Coordinates of C-alpha atoms in Angstrom, one line a residue:
M1 CA 14.3 -10.0 22.4
P2 CA 14.3 -6.2 21.3
L3 CA 10.8 -5.0 20.3
N4 CA 10.0 -4.9 16.5
M5 CA 10.7 -1.6 15.3
F6 CA 7.1 -0.8 14.0
M7 CA 5.5 -1.6 17.2
Q8 CA 8.0 0.7 18.8
A9 CA 6.9 3.4 16.3
A10 CA 3.2 2.6 17.2
I11 CA 4.1 2.9 21.0
D12 CA 6.0 6.2 20.3
E13 CA 2.4 7.4 18.5
A14 CA 0.7 6.4 21.5
K15 CA 2.7 8.2 24.0
L16 CA 2.4 11.4 21.7
G17 CA -1.3 10.7 22.1
L18 CA -1.1 10.8 25.8
E19 CA 1.3 13.5 25.9
G20 CA -1.3 15.5 23.7
G21 CA -4.2 15.0 26.5
G22 CA -5.8 12.0 24.4
I23 CA -5.7 8.2 24.7
P24 CA -2.4 6.3 24.2
I25 CA -3.3 4.2 21.2
G26 CA -1.0 4.3 18.6
S27 CA -0.5 2.5 15.1
V28 CA 1.6 2.2 12.0
L29 CA 0.8 1.0 8.5
V30 CA 3.7 -0.8 6.8
H31 CA 4.4 -1.7 3.1
N32 CA 7.4 -3.2 2.3
G33 CA 9.1 -2.5 5.3
K34 CA 8.8 0.9 5.4
I35 CA 5.9 3.0 7.3
I36 CA 3.7 4.7 4.8
G37 CA 1.3 6.1 7.7
R38 CA 1.4 6.6 11.4
G39 CA -1.1 8.2 13.8
H40 CA -2.6 7.8 17.3
N41 CA -6.0 8.1 18.6
R42 CA -7.1 12.0 18.3
R43 CA -10.8 11.8 19.3
V44 CA -10.0 14.0 22.2
Q45 CA -7.5 16.4 20.6
D46 CA -9.5 16.7 17.6
G47 CA -13.3 16.5 18.8
S48 CA -13.4 13.3 16.4
A49 CA -15.9 10.6 16.1
I50 CA -13.7 8.2 14.2
L51 CA -9.9 8.8 14.8
H52 CA -8.8 5.9 16.6
G53 CA -5.2 4.8 16.4
E54 CA -5.6 2.8 13.3
M55 CA -7.9 5.2 11.6
S56 CA -5.5 7.9 11.9
A57 CA -2.8 5.8 10.4
L58 CA -4.9 5.0 7.6
E59 CA -5.7 8.8 7.1
N60 CA -2.0 9.7 7.4
A61 CA -1.0 7.0 4.9
G62 CA -3.5 8.9 2.2
R63 CA -5.1 7.4 -0.6
Q64 CA -3.4 4.3 -1.6
P65 CA -3.5 1.6 -4.7
A66 CA -5.7 -1.2 -3.3
A67 CA -2.5 -3.6 -4.1
V68 CA -0.6 -1.5 -1.7
Y69 CA -3.3 -1.9 1.3
R70 CA -3.2 -6.0 0.4
E71 CA 0.4 -6.3 0.7
S72 CA 0.7 -4.3 4.2
V73 CA 0.9 -4.7 7.7
I74 CA -0.8 -2.7 10.4
Y75 CA 1.0 -2.5 13.9
T76 CA -1.3 -1.2 16.7
T77 CA -0.8 -0.8 20.6
L78 CA -4.1 -2.4 21.5
S79 CA -6.8 -4.7 19.9
P80 CA -8.6 -3.3 17.2
C81 CA -12.1 -2.3 18.0
S82 CA -15.1 -3.3 15.2
M83 CA -14.8 0.0 13.4
C84 CA -10.9 -0.2 12.9
S85 CA -11.2 -3.9 12.1
G86 CA -13.5 -3.0 9.4
A87 CA -11.5 -0.6 7.9
I88 CA -8.7 -3.5 8.1
L89 CA -11.2 -5.7 6.1
L90 CA -12.5 -3.1 3.9
F91 CA -9.0 -2.5 2.6
G92 CA -7.7 -6.3 2.5
I93 CA -5.0 -5.5 5.0
P94 CA -3.6 -9.2 5.4
K95 CA -1.7 -8.6 8.6
V96 CA -2.4 -7.2 12.0
V97 CA 0.2 -7.0 14.9
I98 CA -1.1 -6.2 18.1
G99 CA 0.6 -5.0 21.4
E100 CA -1.8 -6.1 23.6
N101 CA -5.4 -7.4 24.4
Q102 CA -5.7 -7.9 27.8
T103 CA -7.2 -4.3 28.8
F104 CA -9.4 -4.3 25.8
M105 CA -10.3 -7.3 23.1
G106 CA -11.2 -6.1 20.0
E107 CA -12.5 -8.0 17.0
E108 CA -9.6 -10.4 16.8
A109 CA -12.3 -13.2 16.0
L110 CA -13.7 -11.6 13.1
L111 CA -10.5 -10.7 11.6
K112 CA -9.1 -14.4 12.0
S113 CA -12.5 -15.6 10.6
R114 CA -11.6 -13.5 7.4
G115 CA -8.2 -14.9 6.8
V116 CA -6.4 -11.6 8.6
Q117 CA -3.1 -13.1 10.5
V118 CA -3.4 -11.6 13.8
E119 CA -0.6 -11.7 16.0
V120 CA -0.5 -10.4 19.5
L121 CA 2.6 -9.6 21.3
Q122 CA 1.2 -8.7 25.0
D123 CA 3.8 -6.1 25.2
Q124 CA 4.1 -4.8 28.9
T125 CA 4.8 -1.1 27.9
C126 CA 1.4 -1.1 25.7
I127 CA -0.4 -3.1 28.9
D128 CA 0.7 -0.4 31.3
L129 CA 0.1 2.8 29.1
M130 CA -3.6 1.6 29.1
N131 CA -3.9 0.5 32.4
R132 CA -2.9 4.0 33.9
F133 CA -5.0 5.8 31.3
I134 CA -8.0 3.5 32.0
L135 CA -7.5 4.1 35.8
S136 CA -7.0 8.0 35.4
K137 CA -9.8 8.5 33.0
P138 CA -12.4 6.0 33.0
T139 CA -15.6 8.1 31.5
I140 CA -13.0 9.1 28.5
W141 CA -11.8 5.4 28.0
N142 CA -15.6 4.2 28.2
E143 CA -16.8 6.7 25.8
D144 CA -13.8 5.8 23.4
I145 CA -15.1 2.0 23.5
G146 CA -18.8 2.9 23.0
E147 CA -19.6 2.2 27.1
P148 CA -22.2 4.0 29.1

């Protein structure tokens, strides 16, 4: 089965992040079948404390009416961390499609407990991107997820 075009767009963002010297995590925010925000992890490139892939996509979507978020789906190549999951909950995004959660298990249980529909694809491209990055740059990866 061909990969969903929105997850492919998130993967493309992850690859852009990697090419730019950052962590290969990408995300897109989709409303009514259209990407309204896209982004990738920019912590390394921008020296940012918060620009994970999901946060970057939300930032790039710009300010939206509350109804737009409540009708949107966020696609992300990696299971969302507590910060990104909090943003998803804060804005009332009802569905998250996750590329993979094998290399990192985020706050999927929290999202589900709050009524968010969570779909995990276990996409091999997403898994491979993260595995290669974690092996090659464990210090940067551990910093990104808050590990010592």
